mmCIF file of C-alpha atoms in Angstrom:
data_model
loop_
_atom_site.group_PDB
_atom_site.id
_atom_site.type_symbol
_atom_site.label_atom_id
_atom_site.label_comp_id
_atom_site.label_asym_id
_atom_site.label_seq_id
_atom_site.Cartn_x
_atom_site.Cartn_y
_atom_site.Cartn_z
ATOM 1 C CA MET A 1 -34.232 15.900 -3.227
ATOM 2 C CA GLY A 2 -31.318 17.407 -0.871
ATOM 3 C CA LYS A 3 -29.192 20.639 -1.763
ATOM 4 C CA THR A 4 -26.883 21.130 -3.642
ATOM 5 C CA LYS A 5 -23.187 21.682 -3.030
ATOM 6 C CA THR A 6 -23.153 25.859 -3.482
ATOM 7 C CA GLU A 7 -27.129 25.567 -1.841
ATOM 8 C CA LEU A 8 -24.973 24.317 1.049
ATOM 9 C CA THR A 9 -23.893 26.605 4.325
ATOM 10 C CA LEU A 10 -20.441 26.098 4.974
ATOM 11 C CA SER A 11 -21.443 24.497 8.500
ATOM 12 C CA GLU A 12 -23.441 22.001 6.622
ATOM 13 C CA ARG A 13 -20.476 21.402 4.292
ATOM 14 C CA PHE A 14 -17.600 21.165 6.618
ATOM 15 C CA GLU A 15 -20.138 18.414 8.469
ATOM 16 C CA THR A 16 -20.993 17.069 5.260
ATOM 17 C CA ALA A 17 -17.456 16.573 4.011
ATOM 18 C CA PHE A 18 -16.844 15.214 8.642
ATOM 19 C CA ASN A 19 -18.730 12.412 7.941
ATOM 20 C CA ARG A 20 -17.120 11.289 4.807
ATOM 21 C CA ILE A 21 -14.496 10.498 6.397
ATOM 22 C CA HIS A 22 -15.872 9.502 9.406
ATOM 23 C CA LYS A 23 -17.829 6.387 7.522
ATOM 24 C CA VAL A 24 -13.854 6.288 5.466
ATOM 25 C CA LEU A 25 -12.642 5.692 8.669
ATOM 26 C CA LYS A 26 -15.015 3.472 10.461
ATOM 27 C CA GLN A 27 -14.349 0.746 7.810
ATOM 28 C CA THR A 28 -10.789 1.452 7.364
ATOM 29 C CA VAL A 29 -9.849 1.262 11.479
ATOM 30 C CA LYS A 30 -9.904 -2.585 12.459
ATOM 31 C CA GLN A 31 -8.694 -2.799 15.800
ATOM 32 C CA THR A 32 -11.187 -0.935 17.258
ATOM 33 C CA ASP A 33 -15.193 -2.010 18.618
ATOM 34 C CA SER A 34 -15.248 2.467 18.732
ATOM 35 C CA ASP A 35 -16.755 3.814 16.642
ATOM 36 C CA LYS A 36 -15.695 7.543 17.768
ATOM 37 C CA PHE A 37 -14.198 9.816 15.713
ATOM 38 C CA THR A 38 -10.971 10.542 17.413
ATOM 39 C CA GLU A 39 -10.293 6.855 19.079
ATOM 40 C CA LEU A 40 -10.447 5.641 14.968
ATOM 41 C CA VAL A 41 -7.918 8.772 14.619
ATOM 42 C CA TYR A 42 -5.785 7.393 16.818
ATOM 43 C CA LYS A 43 -6.198 3.601 16.494
ATOM 44 C CA GLY A 44 -5.875 3.570 13.129
ATOM 45 C CA HIS A 45 -2.453 5.559 13.127
ATOM 46 C CA ASN A 46 -0.404 1.981 10.997
ATOM 47 C CA HIS A 47 -2.193 3.863 7.672
ATOM 48 C CA VAL A 48 -0.288 5.910 7.007
ATOM 49 C CA LEU A 49 -2.079 8.681 5.204
ATOM 50 C CA ILE A 50 -4.380 8.419 8.759
ATOM 51 C CA ARG A 51 -1.325 9.335 10.535
ATOM 52 C CA HIS A 52 -0.709 12.326 7.666
ATOM 53 C CA TYR A 53 -3.949 14.177 9.057
ATOM 54 C CA LYS A 54 -4.092 13.035 12.310
ATOM 55 C CA ASP A 55 -3.199 16.673 13.268
ATOM 56 C CA ASP A 56 -5.937 17.999 11.682
ATOM 57 C CA LEU A 57 -8.479 14.842 11.994
ATOM 58 C CA CYS A 58 -8.412 16.139 15.513
ATOM 59 C CA GLN A 59 -9.270 20.185 15.438
ATOM 60 C CA TYR A 60 -11.757 19.257 12.929
ATOM 61 C CA ALA A 61 -12.969 16.556 15.795
ATOM 62 C CA LYS A 62 -13.465 19.495 18.459
ATOM 63 C CA LEU A 63 -14.770 22.046 15.997
ATOM 64 C CA ARG A 64 -17.231 19.938 14.547
ATOM 65 C CA ASN A 65 -19.122 19.687 17.807
ATOM 66 C CA ALA A 66 -19.007 23.675 18.770
ATOM 67 C CA ILE A 67 -20.343 23.494 15.312
ATOM 68 C CA VAL A 68 -22.908 20.625 16.300
ATOM 69 C CA HIS A 69 -23.597 21.736 19.627
ATOM 70 C CA GLU A 70 -24.639 25.364 18.986
ATOM 71 C CA LYS A 71 -26.866 24.330 16.765
ATOM 72 C CA ILE A 72 -30.406 25.464 17.581
ATOM 73 C CA ASP A 73 -32.506 23.922 14.609
ATOM 74 C CA VAL A 74 -31.692 20.944 11.982
ATOM 75 C CA ASP A 75 -30.259 23.305 8.953
ATOM 76 C CA TYR A 76 -29.709 26.614 11.509
ATOM 77 C CA TYR A 77 -26.056 26.862 12.740
ATOM 78 C CA ILE A 78 -24.918 29.894 15.713
ATOM 79 C CA ALA A 79 -21.292 29.362 13.942
ATOM 80 C CA GLU A 80 -19.450 29.129 10.655
ATOM 81 C CA PRO A 81 -16.649 27.927 9.979
ATOM 82 C CA HIS A 82 -14.143 29.599 7.350
ATOM 83 C CA LEU A 83 -14.007 29.131 3.932
ATOM 84 C CA ASP A 84 -10.251 27.299 3.905
ATOM 85 C CA VAL A 85 -11.241 25.322 6.443
ATOM 86 C CA VAL A 86 -14.318 24.046 4.444
ATOM 87 C CA GLU A 87 -12.249 23.560 1.004
ATOM 88 C CA GLU A 88 -9.149 22.075 2.871
ATOM 89 C CA ILE A 89 -11.974 19.076 4.959
ATOM 90 C CA GLU A 90 -13.646 18.673 1.635
ATOM 91 C CA ARG A 91 -10.137 18.369 0.144
ATOM 92 C CA ILE A 92 -9.597 15.574 2.427
ATOM 93 C CA ALA A 93 -12.256 13.767 2.168
ATOM 94 C CA ASP A 94 -11.661 13.082 -1.306
ATOM 95 C CA GLU A 95 -8.687 12.214 -0.594
ATOM 96 C CA PHE A 96 -9.811 9.474 2.199
ATOM 97 C CA GLU A 97 -12.679 8.965 -0.121
ATOM 98 C CA GLU A 98 -10.733 8.023 -2.888
ATOM 99 C CA PRO A 99 -7.211 6.612 -1.716
ATOM 100 C CA ARG A 100 -4.473 6.374 -3.564
ATOM 101 C CA THR A 101 -3.520 2.709 -5.469
ATOM 102 C CA GLY A 102 -0.978 -0.010 -4.123
ATOM 103 C CA LEU A 103 0.061 0.450 -7.652
ATOM 104 C CA SER A 104 1.230 4.306 -7.803
ATOM 105 C CA ILE A 105 3.639 3.858 -4.955
ATOM 106 C CA SER A 106 5.015 0.015 -6.761
ATOM 107 C CA THR A 107 7.786 -0.758 -8.312
ATOM 108 C CA LYS A 108 6.929 -0.318 -11.502
ATOM 109 C CA GLU A 109 9.824 -1.483 -13.842
ATOM 110 C CA VAL A 110 8.553 -5.331 -12.704
ATOM 111 C CA TYR A 111 11.426 -7.572 -14.677
ATOM 112 C CA TYR A 112 10.316 -11.265 -14.836
ATOM 113 C CA PHE A 113 12.135 -13.871 -16.273
ATOM 114 C CA TYR A 114 11.849 -18.219 -16.412
ATOM 115 C CA GLU A 115 13.010 -20.846 -15.335
ATOM 116 C CA ASP A 116 15.129 -21.518 -17.526
ATOM 117 C CA ASP A 117 15.873 -17.774 -17.960
ATOM 118 C CA HIS A 118 20.261 -18.098 -17.706
ATOM 119 C CA LEU A 119 20.941 -16.071 -14.383
ATOM 120 C CA LYS A 120 23.147 -13.933 -16.556
ATOM 121 C CA ASP A 121 20.605 -12.054 -17.612
ATOM 122 C CA VAL A 122 19.549 -11.771 -14.028
ATOM 123 C CA LEU A 123 22.451 -10.449 -13.404
ATOM 124 C CA SER A 124 23.219 -7.984 -15.978
ATOM 125 C CA CYS A 125 19.554 -7.059 -15.313
ATOM 126 C CA MET A 126 20.637 -6.077 -11.924
ATOM 127 C CA LYS A 127 23.670 -4.576 -12.187
ATOM 128 C CA LYS A 128 21.633 -2.146 -15.408
ATOM 129 C CA THR A 129 18.312 -1.637 -12.999
ATOM 130 C CA GLY A 130 18.811 -2.004 -8.960
ATOM 131 C CA HIS A 131 16.388 -4.225 -8.855
ATOM 132 C CA THR A 132 16.308 -6.666 -5.679
ATOM 133 C CA ARG A 133 13.338 -9.693 -6.283
ATOM 134 C CA PHE A 134 12.452 -10.788 -9.575
ATOM 135 C CA PRO A 135 9.293 -13.198 -10.170
ATOM 136 C CA ILE A 136 10.240 -16.721 -11.409
ATOM 137 C CA TYR A 137 7.711 -18.627 -14.007
ATOM 138 C CA ASN A 138 7.570 -21.303 -15.663
ATOM 139 C CA LYS A 139 6.749 -22.861 -19.053
ATOM 140 C CA GLU A 140 3.205 -22.271 -18.427
ATOM 141 C CA ASP A 141 3.405 -18.768 -17.945
ATOM 142 C CA LYS A 142 2.338 -19.755 -13.916
ATOM 143 C CA TYR A 143 4.513 -17.821 -10.901
ATOM 144 C CA ARG A 144 7.335 -20.482 -9.747
ATOM 145 C CA TRP A 145 8.517 -17.863 -6.434
ATOM 146 C CA LEU A 146 10.817 -14.932 -5.785
ATOM 147 C CA LEU A 147 14.585 -14.598 -6.677
ATOM 148 C CA THR A 148 15.935 -12.129 -4.309
ATOM 149 C CA THR A 149 19.417 -11.015 -4.400
ATOM 150 C CA LYS A 150 19.868 -13.160 -0.820
ATOM 151 C CA GLU A 151 19.599 -16.326 -2.617
ATOM 152 C CA ILE A 152 21.683 -15.050 -5.568
ATOM 153 C CA ILE A 153 24.576 -14.416 -3.481
ATOM 154 C CA SER A 154 23.932 -17.501 -1.238
ATOM 155 C CA TRP A 155 24.408 -19.478 -3.908
ATOM 156 C CA LEU A 156 27.205 -17.826 -5.356
ATOM 157 C CA THR A 157 28.982 -17.722 -2.578
ATOM 158 C CA ASN A 158 28.536 -21.750 -2.019
ATOM 159 C CA GLN A 159 29.565 -21.443 -6.522
ATOM 160 C CA PHE A 160 32.682 -20.019 -5.473
ATOM 161 C CA ASP A 161 34.830 -22.928 -4.990
ATOM 162 C CA ASN A 162 33.499 -25.157 -7.831
ATOM 163 C CA PRO A 163 35.619 -25.545 -10.550
ATOM 164 C CA LYS A 164 33.381 -26.915 -13.646
ATOM 165 C CA MET A 165 30.383 -24.043 -12.353
ATOM 166 C CA ASP A 166 29.722 -22.583 -15.481
ATOM 167 C CA LEU A 167 28.480 -18.799 -14.750
ATOM 168 C CA GLU A 168 27.226 -19.053 -18.909
ATOM 169 C CA LYS A 169 24.915 -21.942 -18.458
ATOM 170 C CA VAL A 170 23.406 -21.032 -15.053
ATOM 171 C CA LYS A 171 19.851 -21.856 -15.805
ATOM 172 C CA VAL A 172 17.620 -19.632 -12.975
ATOM 173 C CA LYS A 173 15.893 -22.471 -12.124
ATOM 174 C CA GLU A 174 18.312 -24.350 -11.117
ATOM 175 C CA LEU A 175 18.397 -21.211 -7.827
ATOM 176 C CA TYR A 176 14.894 -22.539 -6.290
ATOM 177 C CA GLN A 177 15.004 -23.298 -2.231
ATOM 178 C CA LYS A 178 12.198 -25.388 -1.648
ATOM 179 C CA ASP A 179 12.339 -22.043 1.948
ATOM 180 C CA GLU A 180 10.479 -20.062 -0.435
ATOM 181 C CA LYS A 181 9.863 -16.143 0.126
ATOM 182 C CA ARG A 182 6.098 -15.563 1.427
ATOM 183 C CA VAL A 183 4.112 -13.147 -1.572
ATOM 184 C CA VAL A 184 0.722 -11.817 -1.440
ATOM 185 C CA PHE A 185 -1.196 -11.075 -4.888
ATOM 186 C CA VAL A 186 -3.710 -8.276 -5.421
ATOM 187 C CA SER A 187 -5.043 -6.203 -8.128
ATOM 188 C CA GLN A 188 -4.062 -3.167 -9.358
ATOM 189 C CA ASN A 189 -7.393 -1.372 -7.930
ATOM 190 C CA THR A 190 -6.769 -2.771 -4.212
ATOM 191 C CA THR A 191 -5.456 0.846 -2.345
ATOM 192 C CA VAL A 192 -2.454 1.525 -0.361
ATOM 193 C CA PHE A 193 -4.790 1.053 3.126
ATOM 194 C CA GLU A 194 -5.182 -2.203 1.871
ATOM 195 C CA ILE A 195 -1.658 -2.951 1.780
ATOM 196 C CA GLU A 196 -0.934 -0.947 4.666
ATOM 197 C CA ASP A 197 -3.632 -3.798 6.489
ATOM 198 C CA ILE A 198 -1.932 -6.988 4.908
ATOM 199 C CA TYR A 199 1.777 -5.514 6.433
ATOM 200 C CA ASP A 200 -0.236 -5.113 9.267
ATOM 201 C CA GLU A 201 -2.131 -8.968 9.520
ATOM 202 C CA ASP A 202 1.475 -10.479 9.834
ATOM 203 C CA GLU A 203 3.162 -8.406 11.636
ATOM 204 C CA GLY A 204 4.188 -11.547 14.210
ATOM 205 C CA ASN A 205 5.094 -14.034 11.842
ATOM 206 C CA THR A 206 8.240 -15.298 11.386
ATOM 207 C CA ASP A 207 7.580 -15.950 7.921
ATOM 208 C CA LYS A 208 7.908 -12.504 6.543
ATOM 209 C CA ILE A 209 5.803 -11.661 3.389
ATOM 210 C CA GLU A 210 9.358 -10.616 1.488
ATOM 211 C CA ALA A 211 7.313 -9.201 -1.213
ATOM 212 C CA ILE A 212 3.314 -7.860 -2.209
ATOM 213 C CA ILE A 213 3.081 -8.594 -6.424
ATOM 214 C CA ILE A 214 -0.119 -6.315 -7.941
ATOM 215 C CA THR A 215 -1.385 -7.257 -11.117
ATOM 216 C CA ALA A 216 -4.348 -6.598 -13.524
ATOM 217 C CA THR A 217 -6.880 -8.940 -11.734
ATOM 218 C CA GLY A 218 -4.484 -10.011 -8.434
ATOM 219 C CA GLN A 219 -4.043 -13.842 -10.600
ATOM 220 C CA LYS A 220 -0.533 -15.665 -10.572
ATOM 221 C CA THR A 221 -0.524 -16.842 -13.622
ATOM 222 C CA GLU A 222 -1.214 -12.371 -15.097
ATOM 223 C CA LYS A 223 2.366 -11.326 -15.995
ATOM 224 C CA PRO A 224 3.727 -8.089 -12.651
ATOM 225 C CA ASN A 225 2.830 -4.543 -12.820
ATOM 226 C CA GLY A 226 3.751 -3.487 -10.349
ATOM 227 C CA ILE A 227 5.903 -5.565 -5.929
ATOM 228 C CA ILE A 228 5.599 -3.711 -3.201
ATOM 229 C CA THR A 229 7.778 -4.075 -0.235
ATOM 230 C CA SER A 230 7.625 -2.872 3.606
ATOM 231 C CA TRP A 231 10.336 -0.459 2.557
ATOM 232 C CA ASP A 232 8.266 1.089 -0.103
ATOM 233 C CA LEU A 233 5.559 1.673 2.259
ATOM 234 C CA LEU A 234 8.253 3.293 5.531
ATOM 235 C CA GLU A 235 9.183 5.403 2.391
ATOM 236 C CA VAL A 236 6.151 6.563 1.448
ATOM 237 C CA ALA A 237 5.799 7.429 5.397
ATOM 238 C CA LEU A 238 8.128 9.365 5.332
ATOM 239 C CA ALA A 239 7.594 11.297 1.926
ATOM 240 C CA GLU A 240 4.393 12.544 3.771
ATOM 241 C CA GLU A 241 5.485 12.888 7.164
#
């Protein structure tokens, strides 16, 4: 039977927390064959959480090496880290093991429309909310495409000289374009680590992901609970750094 947290020495608590972080790094960082702690930290720079704690993690790696190298026996250390250091690495380990979900950083007030809804209602929603992306569904409640302000402006520009165009009667489906935007559906439990991986794997593609739509289980037949764009990830990164 293992020791409880109160029975562990500060060195044991530090090493336990360090190993917890190391385990998450090995599971999260994909672009390296090495499982060395510091290399995983540097290679995982695309993840905002890893990047945010990079300096701390590298210092912890040095401290861990010093503690382990000075260990006389399995449970006997010559040096003990300060309590504040131990509590901080334990807090970081908790954050790594339970990272924020994509839903926590998404635009949660998602406004969606049906193909037979009127464009004037979308424009009214844009004016009130400032939103720029709207999932569009069919009569069977299945997702069809993503309407963005770019398509709306393009369509309105092309209709500017059309004397027969009556904005009151225009339906959303009239704005559909065959080169529809790429979207990815994920469940509301998807972590920020996983969201970042999706955008990272998309790097280099000419057909970029326009948005990630979050639903309860990641199905297209479910209504959206949140939308994430690459800008949302950038805002999170700027807030963290």
